[in-house]
Tab-separated table of C-alpha atoms in Angstrom:
chain	number	residue	atom	x	y	z
A	28	MET	CA	-10.977	-0.128	-31.929
A	29	GLU	CA	-13.091	-3.084	-32.978
A	30	HIS	CA	-12.730	-6.664	-31.804
A	31	PRO	CA	-14.876	-9.602	-32.893
A	32	SER	CA	-14.958	-10.748	-29.262
A	33	VAL	CA	-14.748	-9.082	-25.856
A	34	VAL	CA	-14.838	-11.267	-22.760
A	35	GLY	CA	-16.409	-10.135	-19.525
A	36	LEU	CA	-16.036	-11.734	-16.127
A	37	VAL	CA	-17.193	-11.028	-12.585
A	38	ALA	CA	-14.611	-11.408	-9.840
A	39	GLU	CA	-13.471	-10.385	-6.383
A	40	TYR	CA	-9.700	-10.802	-6.835
A	41	ASN	CA	-9.256	-11.121	-3.090
A	42	PRO	CA	-6.474	-11.473	-4.012
A	43	PHE	CA	-5.665	-12.147	-7.677
A	44	HIS	CA	-3.973	-15.576	-7.696
A	45	ARG	CA	-2.619	-18.107	-10.186
A	46	GLY	CA	-6.084	-19.583	-10.750
A	47	HIS	CA	-7.346	-16.213	-11.951
A	48	GLY	CA	-4.383	-15.954	-14.276
A	49	HIS	CA	-5.187	-19.429	-15.592
A	50	GLN	CA	-8.738	-18.331	-16.392
A	51	LEU	CA	-7.517	-15.376	-18.466
A	52	GLU	CA	-4.998	-17.573	-20.260
A	53	ALA	CA	-7.724	-20.132	-20.994
A	54	VAL	CA	-10.151	-17.649	-22.537
A	55	ARG	CA	-7.389	-16.122	-24.664
A	56	SER	CA	-6.292	-19.547	-25.822
A	57	LEU	CA	-9.863	-20.112	-27.018
A	58	LEU	CA	-10.617	-16.710	-28.552
A	59	GLY	CA	-7.234	-15.199	-29.377
A	60	PRO	CA	-4.157	-13.825	-27.595
A	61	ALA	CA	-5.205	-10.190	-28.113
A	62	LEU	CA	-8.678	-10.763	-26.661
A	63	PRO	CA	-9.828	-7.734	-24.600
A	64	VAL	CA	-11.061	-8.581	-21.094
A	65	ILE	CA	-13.437	-6.483	-19.005
A	66	ALA	CA	-13.610	-7.441	-15.328
A	67	VAL	CA	-16.396	-6.381	-12.985
A	68	MET	CA	-14.810	-6.496	-9.526
A	69	SER	CA	-16.341	-6.110	-6.082
A	70	GLY	CA	-15.230	-2.940	-4.357
A	71	SER	CA	-14.911	-2.462	-0.607
A	72	LEU	CA	-16.879	-5.528	0.580
A	73	THR	CA	-17.049	-9.057	-0.778
A	74	GLN	CA	-19.874	-11.483	-1.430
A	75	ARG	CA	-18.933	-13.406	1.712
A	76	GLY	CA	-19.708	-10.284	3.716
A	77	GLU	CA	-16.057	-9.650	4.481
A	78	LEU	CA	-13.534	-6.867	4.099
A	79	PRO	CA	-11.092	-7.691	1.287
A	80	LEU	CA	-7.398	-7.957	2.047
A	81	TRP	CA	-6.642	-4.756	0.162
A	82	ASP	CA	-8.635	-1.786	-1.086
A	83	LYS	CA	-10.242	-1.772	-4.529
A	84	TRP	CA	-7.490	0.292	-6.177
A	85	ARG	CA	-4.728	-2.077	-5.103
A	86	ARG	CA	-6.781	-5.077	-6.203
A	87	THR	CA	-7.469	-3.312	-9.501
A	88	ARG	CA	-3.729	-2.914	-10.045
A	89	LEU	CA	-3.246	-6.647	-9.460
A	90	ALA	CA	-6.031	-7.436	-11.941
A	91	LEU	CA	-4.474	-5.244	-14.634
A	92	LEU	CA	-1.012	-6.665	-14.031
A	93	GLY	CA	-2.580	-10.123	-14.155
A	94	GLY	CA	-4.143	-9.658	-17.588
A	95	ALA	CA	-7.429	-7.730	-17.347
A	96	ASP	CA	-7.788	-4.668	-19.593
A	97	LEU	CA	-10.620	-2.732	-17.998
A	98	VAL	CA	-11.854	-3.049	-14.399
A	99	LEU	CA	-15.308	-1.813	-13.431
A	100	GLU	CA	-16.600	-1.710	-9.876
A	101	LEU	CA	-19.381	-4.052	-8.837
A	102	PRO	CA	-21.494	-1.818	-6.568
A	103	VAL	CA	-21.806	-2.913	-2.977
A	104	THR	CA	-25.522	-3.381	-3.694
A	105	GLY	CA	-24.413	-6.263	-5.919
A	106	SER	CA	-21.471	-7.633	-3.957
A	107	LEU	CA	-23.411	-7.878	-0.669
A	108	GLN	CA	-26.048	-10.185	-2.121
A	109	SER	CA	-26.622	-13.904	-2.530
A	110	ALA	CA	-25.246	-15.672	-5.589
A	111	GLN	CA	-28.388	-14.755	-7.502
A	112	GLY	CA	-28.102	-11.023	-6.873
A	113	PHE	CA	-24.315	-11.037	-7.267
A	114	ALA	CA	-24.581	-12.697	-10.680
A	115	PHE	CA	-27.457	-10.470	-11.796
A	116	PHE	CA	-25.595	-7.240	-11.026
A	117	GLY	CA	-22.387	-8.476	-12.635
A	118	VAL	CA	-24.056	-9.640	-15.839
A	119	GLU	CA	-26.181	-6.503	-16.133
A	120	LEU	CA	-23.096	-4.313	-15.825
A	121	LEU	CA	-21.217	-6.273	-18.483
A	122	ALA	CA	-24.222	-6.184	-20.798
A	123	ALA	CA	-24.533	-2.425	-20.232
A	124	THR	CA	-21.071	-1.857	-21.711
A	125	GLY	CA	-22.520	-2.751	-25.113
A	126	LEU	CA	-19.253	-4.486	-25.999
A	127	VAL	CA	-19.154	-7.846	-24.208
A	128	THR	CA	-19.723	-10.913	-26.404
A	129	HIS	CA	-18.783	-13.672	-23.917
A	130	LEU	CA	-19.092	-14.199	-20.183
A	131	SER	CA	-16.379	-16.359	-18.670
A	132	PHE	CA	-16.810	-18.035	-15.291
A	133	GLY	CA	-15.334	-20.945	-13.386
A	134	CYS	CA	-17.113	-24.184	-12.586
A	135	GLU	CA	-16.339	-27.657	-11.280
A	136	ALA	CA	-18.693	-29.453	-13.674
A	137	ARG	CA	-17.046	-32.054	-15.877
A	138	ASP	CA	-19.834	-31.448	-18.374
A	139	PRO	CA	-20.573	-27.688	-18.536
A	140	GLU	CA	-23.484	-28.388	-20.886
A	141	ALA	CA	-25.237	-30.098	-17.972
A	142	LEU	CA	-25.074	-26.783	-16.135
A	143	VAL	CA	-26.639	-25.063	-19.126
A	144	ARG	CA	-29.487	-27.600	-19.169
A	145	LEU	CA	-30.072	-27.226	-15.441
A	146	SER	CA	-30.152	-23.434	-15.746
A	147	ARG	CA	-33.186	-23.813	-18.014
A	148	GLU	CA	-35.141	-25.889	-15.499
A	149	GLU	CA	-38.043	-24.124	-13.798
A	150	PHE	CA	-39.330	-24.903	-10.304
A	151	THR	CA	-42.685	-23.760	-8.979
A	152	PRO	CA	-43.044	-21.548	-5.872
A	153	GLU	CA	-44.664	-24.502	-4.124
A	154	GLU	CA	-41.640	-26.710	-4.850
A	155	TRP	CA	-39.362	-24.051	-3.407
A	156	ARG	CA	-41.541	-23.643	-0.315
A	157	GLN	CA	-41.447	-27.350	0.363
A	158	ALA	CA	-37.683	-27.584	-0.042
A	159	LEU	CA	-36.950	-24.510	2.054
A	160	GLY	CA	-39.558	-25.539	4.592
A	161	ASP	CA	-37.275	-28.361	5.719
A	162	GLY	CA	-34.788	-25.839	7.041
A	163	LEU	CA	-32.404	-26.124	4.091
A	164	SER	CA	-30.252	-23.292	2.814
A	165	TYR	CA	-30.963	-21.961	-0.660
A	166	GLY	CA	-28.082	-23.980	-2.114
A	167	ALA	CA	-29.146	-27.205	-0.411
A	168	ALA	CA	-32.761	-26.676	-1.466
A	169	ALA	CA	-31.659	-26.057	-5.064
A	170	ALA	CA	-29.601	-29.263	-4.987
A	171	ARG	CA	-32.578	-31.274	-3.729
A	172	LEU	CA	-34.964	-29.881	-6.341
A	173	ALA	CA	-32.491	-30.472	-9.163
A	174	SER	CA	-31.713	-34.024	-8.053
A	175	GLU	CA	-35.402	-34.861	-7.799
A	176	ARG	CA	-35.909	-33.547	-11.316
A	177	ASP	CA	-32.982	-35.558	-12.660
A	178	PRO	CA	-30.541	-37.572	-10.492
A	179	ALA	CA	-27.770	-36.701	-12.934
A	180	TYR	CA	-27.967	-33.093	-11.722
A	181	GLY	CA	-26.865	-34.111	-8.230
A	182	ASP	CA	-23.187	-34.132	-9.168
A	183	LEU	CA	-23.402	-30.471	-10.194
A	184	PHE	CA	-23.679	-29.283	-6.600
A	185	THR	CA	-20.319	-30.505	-5.353
A	186	GLY	CA	-18.730	-27.056	-5.539
A	187	SER	CA	-19.801	-23.500	-4.776
A	188	ASN	CA	-18.545	-22.357	-8.161
A	189	ASN	CA	-21.263	-24.441	-9.803
A	190	LEU	CA	-23.961	-22.653	-7.809
A	191	LEU	CA	-22.650	-19.288	-8.948
A	192	ALA	CA	-22.194	-20.582	-12.500
A	193	LEU	CA	-25.869	-21.538	-12.584
A	194	GLU	CA	-26.820	-18.021	-11.541
A	195	TYR	CA	-24.621	-16.529	-14.248
A	196	LEU	CA	-26.365	-18.692	-16.832
A	197	ARG	CA	-29.783	-17.631	-15.568
A	198	ALA	CA	-28.765	-13.986	-15.538
A	199	LEU	CA	-27.706	-14.322	-19.185
A	200	ARG	CA	-31.207	-15.287	-20.361
A	201	PRO	CA	-32.234	-11.693	-21.245
A	202	HIS	CA	-28.908	-11.198	-23.065
A	203	PRO	CA	-28.631	-13.614	-25.986
A	204	GLU	CA	-25.890	-11.413	-27.419
A	205	ILE	CA	-23.549	-12.696	-24.669
A	206	ARG	CA	-22.414	-16.302	-24.898
A	207	PRO	CA	-21.392	-18.274	-21.791
A	208	LEU	CA	-17.777	-19.417	-21.680
A	209	PRO	CA	-17.349	-21.731	-18.661
A	210	ILE	CA	-13.804	-22.638	-17.659
A	211	ARG	CA	-13.459	-25.827	-15.678
A	212	ARG	CA	-11.715	-25.263	-12.379
A	213	GLU	CA	-8.599	-27.337	-11.786
A	214	GLY	CA	-7.023	-28.196	-8.441
A	215	THR	CA	-8.650	-27.379	-5.100
A	216	LEU	CA	-12.355	-26.746	-4.823
A	217	TYR	CA	-13.710	-23.224	-4.553
A	218	GLY	CA	-13.765	-22.290	-0.862
A	219	SER	CA	-11.141	-24.861	0.124
A	220	ARG	CA	-9.123	-23.835	3.190
A	221	THR	CA	-5.987	-25.789	2.210
A	222	LEU	CA	-3.416	-24.628	-0.317
A	223	ASP	CA	-2.635	-27.226	-2.970
A	224	GLU	CA	0.928	-26.802	-4.179
A	225	ASN	CA	0.249	-28.952	-7.227
A	226	GLY	CA	-2.988	-27.346	-8.425
A	227	TRP	CA	-4.644	-23.991	-8.833
A	228	PRO	CA	-5.118	-22.296	-5.458
A	229	SER	CA	-8.323	-21.365	-3.702
A	230	ALA	CA	-8.622	-17.706	-2.692
A	231	SER	CA	-10.029	-18.864	0.652
A	232	ALA	CA	-6.998	-21.050	1.278
A	233	LEU	CA	-4.644	-18.243	0.299
A	234	ARG	CA	-6.344	-15.796	2.661
A	235	GLN	CA	-6.255	-18.413	5.417
A	236	GLU	CA	-2.522	-18.900	4.906
A	237	LEU	CA	-1.854	-15.170	4.996
A	238	GLN	CA	-3.997	-14.527	8.047
A	239	CYS	CA	-2.672	-17.463	10.066
A	240	HIS	CA	0.979	-17.658	9.003
A	241	GLY	CA	1.806	-14.452	7.145
A	242	PHE	CA	3.413	-14.083	3.733
A	243	THR	CA	4.920	-17.562	3.610
A	244	GLU	CA	6.492	-19.360	0.661
A	245	ALA	CA	3.217	-21.250	0.242
A	246	ALA	CA	1.300	-17.962	0.021
A	247	ALA	CA	3.808	-16.525	-2.448
A	248	GLY	CA	3.571	-19.675	-4.571
A	249	ALA	CA	-0.181	-19.224	-4.952
A	250	LEU	CA	0.341	-15.831	-6.597
A	251	PRO	CA	1.527	-15.140	-10.155
A	252	PRO	CA	5.304	-14.533	-10.001
A	253	ALA	CA	5.010	-10.961	-11.281
A	254	LEU	CA	2.662	-10.011	-8.426
A	255	ARG	CA	4.602	-11.526	-5.527
A	256	PRO	CA	6.932	-8.593	-4.689
A	257	LEU	CA	4.053	-6.107	-4.724
A	258	CYS	CA	1.787	-8.295	-2.599
A	259	ARG	CA	4.584	-8.999	-0.129
A	260	ALA	CA	5.255	-5.281	0.280
A	261	TRP	CA	1.557	-4.520	0.789
A	262	TRP	CA	1.161	-7.321	3.289
A	263	GLU	CA	4.162	-6.275	5.353
A	264	ASP	CA	2.949	-2.663	5.286
A	265	GLY	CA	-0.578	-3.532	6.443
A	266	LEU	CA	-2.157	-3.213	9.865
A	267	PRO	CA	-2.491	-6.346	12.042
A	268	LEU	CA	-5.749	-8.154	11.393
A	269	PRO	CA	-6.935	-8.037	15.050
A	270	ASP	CA	-7.108	-4.224	14.729
A	271	ARG	CA	-9.720	-4.695	12.019
A	272	GLU	CA	-11.746	-7.019	14.203
A	273	ARG	CA	-11.788	-4.700	17.220
A	274	ALA	CA	-12.855	-1.690	15.168
A	275	LEU	CA	-15.590	-3.658	13.438
A	276	ASP	CA	-16.859	-5.064	16.741
A	277	THR	CA	-17.226	-1.528	18.114
A	278	LEU	CA	-19.083	-0.249	15.048
A	279	LEU	CA	-21.513	-3.157	15.079
A	280	ALA	CA	-22.174	-2.988	18.817
A	281	TYR	CA	-23.058	0.706	18.561
A	282	ALA	CA	-25.294	0.180	15.518
A	283	LEU	CA	-27.233	-2.633	17.176
A	284	GLU	CA	-27.627	-0.871	20.532
A	285	THR	CA	-28.955	2.308	18.898
A	286	GLY	CA	-31.130	0.487	16.353
A	287	SER	CA	-34.007	-1.947	16.341
A	288	PRO	CA	-35.167	-5.157	14.637
A	289	GLU	CA	-37.790	-3.107	12.811
A	290	GLY	CA	-35.107	-0.793	11.492
A	291	MET	CA	-33.074	-3.731	10.209
A	292	ALA	CA	-36.144	-5.206	8.511
A	293	ALA	CA	-36.828	-1.894	6.782
A	294	CYS	CA	-33.360	-1.306	5.340
A	295	THR	CA	-31.798	-4.728	4.663
A	296	GLN	CA	-32.660	-7.913	2.775
A	297	VAL	CA	-33.460	-9.757	6.005
A	298	SER	CA	-36.413	-12.177	5.868
A	299	GLU	CA	-38.294	-14.808	7.847
A	300	GLY	CA	-37.938	-12.885	11.106
A	301	LEU	CA	-34.161	-13.296	11.119
A	302	GLU	CA	-33.824	-9.755	12.474
A	303	ASP	CA	-35.410	-10.878	15.755
A	304	ARG	CA	-32.884	-13.695	16.084
A	305	ILE	CA	-30.039	-11.234	15.499
A	306	TRP	CA	-31.339	-8.875	18.178
A	307	LYS	CA	-31.897	-11.667	20.648
A	308	LEU	CA	-28.277	-12.771	20.261
A	309	ARG	CA	-26.665	-9.364	19.771
A	310	HIS	CA	-24.753	-9.592	23.062
A	311	SER	CA	-23.017	-12.819	22.003
A	312	GLY	CA	-19.769	-10.937	21.489
A	313	GLY	CA	-18.193	-9.190	18.520
A	314	PHE	CA	-19.018	-9.421	14.822
A	315	ALA	CA	-17.576	-12.917	14.344
A	316	ALA	CA	-19.169	-14.281	17.523
A	317	LEU	CA	-22.600	-12.947	16.574
A	318	VAL	CA	-22.336	-14.476	13.104
A	319	GLU	CA	-21.447	-17.835	14.622
A	320	GLN	CA	-24.372	-17.737	17.049
A	321	VAL	CA	-26.996	-16.594	14.535
A	322	SER	CA	-26.035	-18.870	11.635
A	323	THR	CA	-27.745	-22.241	11.245
A	324	ARG	CA	-28.069	-24.895	8.568
A	325	ARG	CA	-30.628	-22.607	6.928
A	326	TYR	CA	-28.831	-19.297	7.459
A	327	SER	CA	-25.201	-19.476	6.347
A	328	PRO	CA	-22.494	-17.352	7.995
A	329	SER	CA	-22.024	-15.494	4.706
A	330	ARG	CA	-25.683	-14.505	4.665
A	331	ILE	CA	-25.517	-13.212	8.246
A	332	ARG	CA	-22.353	-11.227	7.533
A	333	ARG	CA	-23.973	-9.654	4.456
A	334	LEU	CA	-27.041	-8.631	6.470
A	335	LEU	CA	-24.936	-7.049	9.203
A	336	TRP	CA	-22.938	-5.063	6.671
A	337	GLN	CA	-26.129	-3.998	4.891
A	338	TYR	CA	-27.332	-2.643	8.211
A	339	LEU	CA	-24.068	-0.834	8.941
A	340	LEU	CA	-24.181	0.833	5.523
A	341	SER	CA	-27.816	1.903	5.631
A	342	GLY	CA	-29.209	5.153	6.965
A	343	PRO	CA	-32.571	6.959	7.079
A	344	ASP	CA	-31.845	8.585	3.714
A	345	CYS	CA	-30.291	5.549	2.007
A	346	ARG	CA	-31.503	2.021	2.648
A	347	PHE	CA	-29.669	-0.931	1.192
A	348	ARG	CA	-32.874	-2.832	0.389
A	349	ASP	CA	-34.207	-0.004	-1.780
A	350	ALA	CA	-30.920	0.662	-3.569
A	351	ALA	CA	-30.427	-3.018	-4.404
A	352	GLN	CA	-33.872	-3.300	-5.973
A	353	ALA	CA	-33.011	-0.634	-8.541
A	354	GLY	CA	-30.435	-2.760	-10.383
A	355	PRO	CA	-27.118	-1.281	-11.599
A	356	ARG	CA	-27.296	2.452	-12.299
A	357	TYR	CA	-23.786	3.306	-13.521
A	358	LEU	CA	-20.488	1.917	-14.814
A	359	ARG	CA	-17.679	3.035	-12.563
A	360	VAL	CA	-14.155	2.657	-13.934
A	361	LEU	CA	-11.496	1.519	-11.459
A	362	GLY	CA	-8.613	0.961	-13.850
A	363	MET	CA	-7.445	0.317	-17.404
A	364	THR	CA	-4.576	-0.644	-19.675
A	365	GLN	CA	-4.015	0.899	-23.102
A	366	THR	CA	-6.470	-1.628	-24.518
A	367	GLY	CA	-8.849	-0.742	-21.705
A	368	ARG	CA	-8.663	2.926	-22.623
A	369	GLN	CA	-9.676	2.025	-26.166
A	370	LEU	CA	-12.562	-0.028	-24.793
A	371	LEU	CA	-13.628	2.945	-22.709
A	372	ARG	CA	-13.617	5.199	-25.753
A	373	ALA	CA	-15.846	2.723	-27.563
A	374	MET	CA	-18.180	2.540	-24.550
A	375	LYS	CA	-18.891	6.254	-24.822
A	376	LYS	CA	-20.989	5.262	-27.822
A	377	THR	CA	-22.227	1.830	-26.778
A	378	ALA	CA	-22.755	2.017	-23.000
A	379	ARG	CA	-26.335	1.885	-21.748
A	380	LEU	CA	-25.494	3.288	-18.315
A	381	PRO	CA	-23.623	6.472	-17.316
A	382	LEU	CA	-19.833	6.139	-17.190
A	383	LEU	CA	-18.060	7.280	-14.030
A	384	THR	CA	-14.304	7.825	-14.265
A	385	GLY	CA	-14.236	10.020	-11.180
A	386	ILE	CA	-16.452	11.293	-8.396
A	387	GLN	CA	-16.769	14.994	-7.703
A	388	LYS	CA	-18.263	16.719	-4.678
A	389	ASN	CA	-21.404	17.488	-6.692
A	390	THR	CA	-21.782	14.039	-8.301
A	391	LEU	CA	-24.376	12.878	-5.772
A	392	GLY	CA	-26.274	16.157	-6.022
A	393	LYS	CA	-26.447	15.847	-9.816
A	394	ALA	CA	-27.435	12.186	-9.794
A	395	PRO	CA	-29.858	11.466	-12.674
A	396	ASP	CA	-32.203	9.389	-10.483
A	397	PRO	CA	-32.620	8.197	-6.863
A	398	GLY	CA	-31.254	4.733	-7.644
A	399	PHE	CA	-28.010	6.200	-8.976
A	400	ARG	CA	-27.621	8.453	-5.944
A	401	GLN	CA	-28.361	5.735	-3.388
A	402	GLN	CA	-26.043	3.156	-4.968
A	403	LEU	CA	-23.159	5.592	-5.226
A	404	GLN	CA	-23.765	6.811	-1.687
A	405	LEU	CA	-23.564	3.225	-0.422
A	406	ASP	CA	-20.350	2.604	-2.389
A	407	ILE	CA	-18.797	5.693	-0.814
A	408	ARG	CA	-19.930	4.579	2.645
A	409	ALA	CA	-18.510	1.109	2.059
A	410	GLN	CA	-15.109	2.556	1.179
A	411	ASP	CA	-15.237	4.918	4.175
A	412	LEU	CA	-16.030	2.008	6.505
A	413	PHE	CA	-13.285	-0.092	4.913
A	414	GLN	CA	-10.767	2.659	5.584
A	415	LEU	CA	-12.102	3.357	9.072
A	416	VAL	CA	-11.810	-0.301	10.086
A	417	THR	CA	-8.433	-0.929	8.437
A	418	GLU	CA	-6.724	2.434	9.068
A	419	GLY	CA	-8.743	4.125	11.804
A	420	ARG	CA	-9.488	7.172	9.645
A	421	VAL	CA	-11.583	8.401	6.711
A	422	THR	CA	-9.968	10.532	4.003
A	423	ASP	CA	-12.667	10.577	1.282
A	424	ARG	CA	-10.590	8.415	-1.051
A	425	ASP	CA	-13.491	7.853	-3.433
A	426	TYR	CA	-13.347	11.560	-4.269
A	427	LYS	CA	-9.571	11.664	-4.547
A	428	GLU	CA	-8.493	8.472	-6.263
A	429	LYS	CA	-8.306	8.348	-10.044
A	430	PRO	CA	-8.625	5.118	-12.042
A	431	VAL	CA	-5.472	2.987	-12.017
A	432	VAL	CA	-3.759	3.319	-15.389
A	433	LEU	CA	-1.150	0.819	-16.621
A	434	PHE	CA	0.307	1.442	-20.079
């Protein structure tokens, strides 16, 4: 199968909502109704440092029903990173397929070309030190530097999607074969906590509605009609959210009491002595309480959550910091349509990383290099922790589940 264009995108689909469907419709309206779409999707943990609503196989099914053709897993070493690392891993995986010609992503910029121009701006280490030295977060420091360079850039930092869009554009620099395809976001801003019945929903607002009020009509309306019955059934079949919180609190308390700041510094992406602040405040309460106490204007709650999860995942034989530095080491298939199966056949010739359509008991032992083994080990641990927190058990699902197939 040959197509003049194949679109790639990086997503969390937590959950897949009408805005995601709009994005797929938009790219196909631009490049053709039969356009193949490859989605790189976070697995068992999200970029906010949170457990997704549903496991990666259920979210893969939603993505395929919603219009994606092939879903690849974004390793936890990519999903548990800042926007820069998240974008880098996603773009590198799409480039490694050898098929992707366009990268689609959302943004709030009225003039996407302004984002492209800003992505080419370079700032010196001294400029970054000065901006960050004022206690600003990375995003706030980037906004200040850009605005000082050109006041017109200031409007580009009104939404989180623009920050991530900038990182996608920067990650594309080594891959001129992939063209950016920004899709302007309509309706509520990325990260909004309020559902807008007249616009495209925010995933944050949808999750907030579900967690606070259940599967309401407002929540159902934010989902594509074809996905509503399935999502309703999953939601009603799920465990109460407080059960997740109690289990996670116990895991974290044990890890912190049996560990040390030095151990956290050695295995996570912690910096600037933040590990000492975490240890000083570790008796603040559970996971959520500790995040609230540790976070500041400089250190966002998402960053703290990511660090805590990095620590929970790490062990003496597999440290998150080391595995993340290696860059993507494999292409793991989570699901496909008939078109996706054809893409996968083509990737057997074009892919620049090993293809994983299943994990066997000897897969780790036969890993081609340490980076491959460590990343896969962390993905398996992430899924085990997801299941332990949400179900109270571990059943080795990564070894048992096959890719979701929808024909």
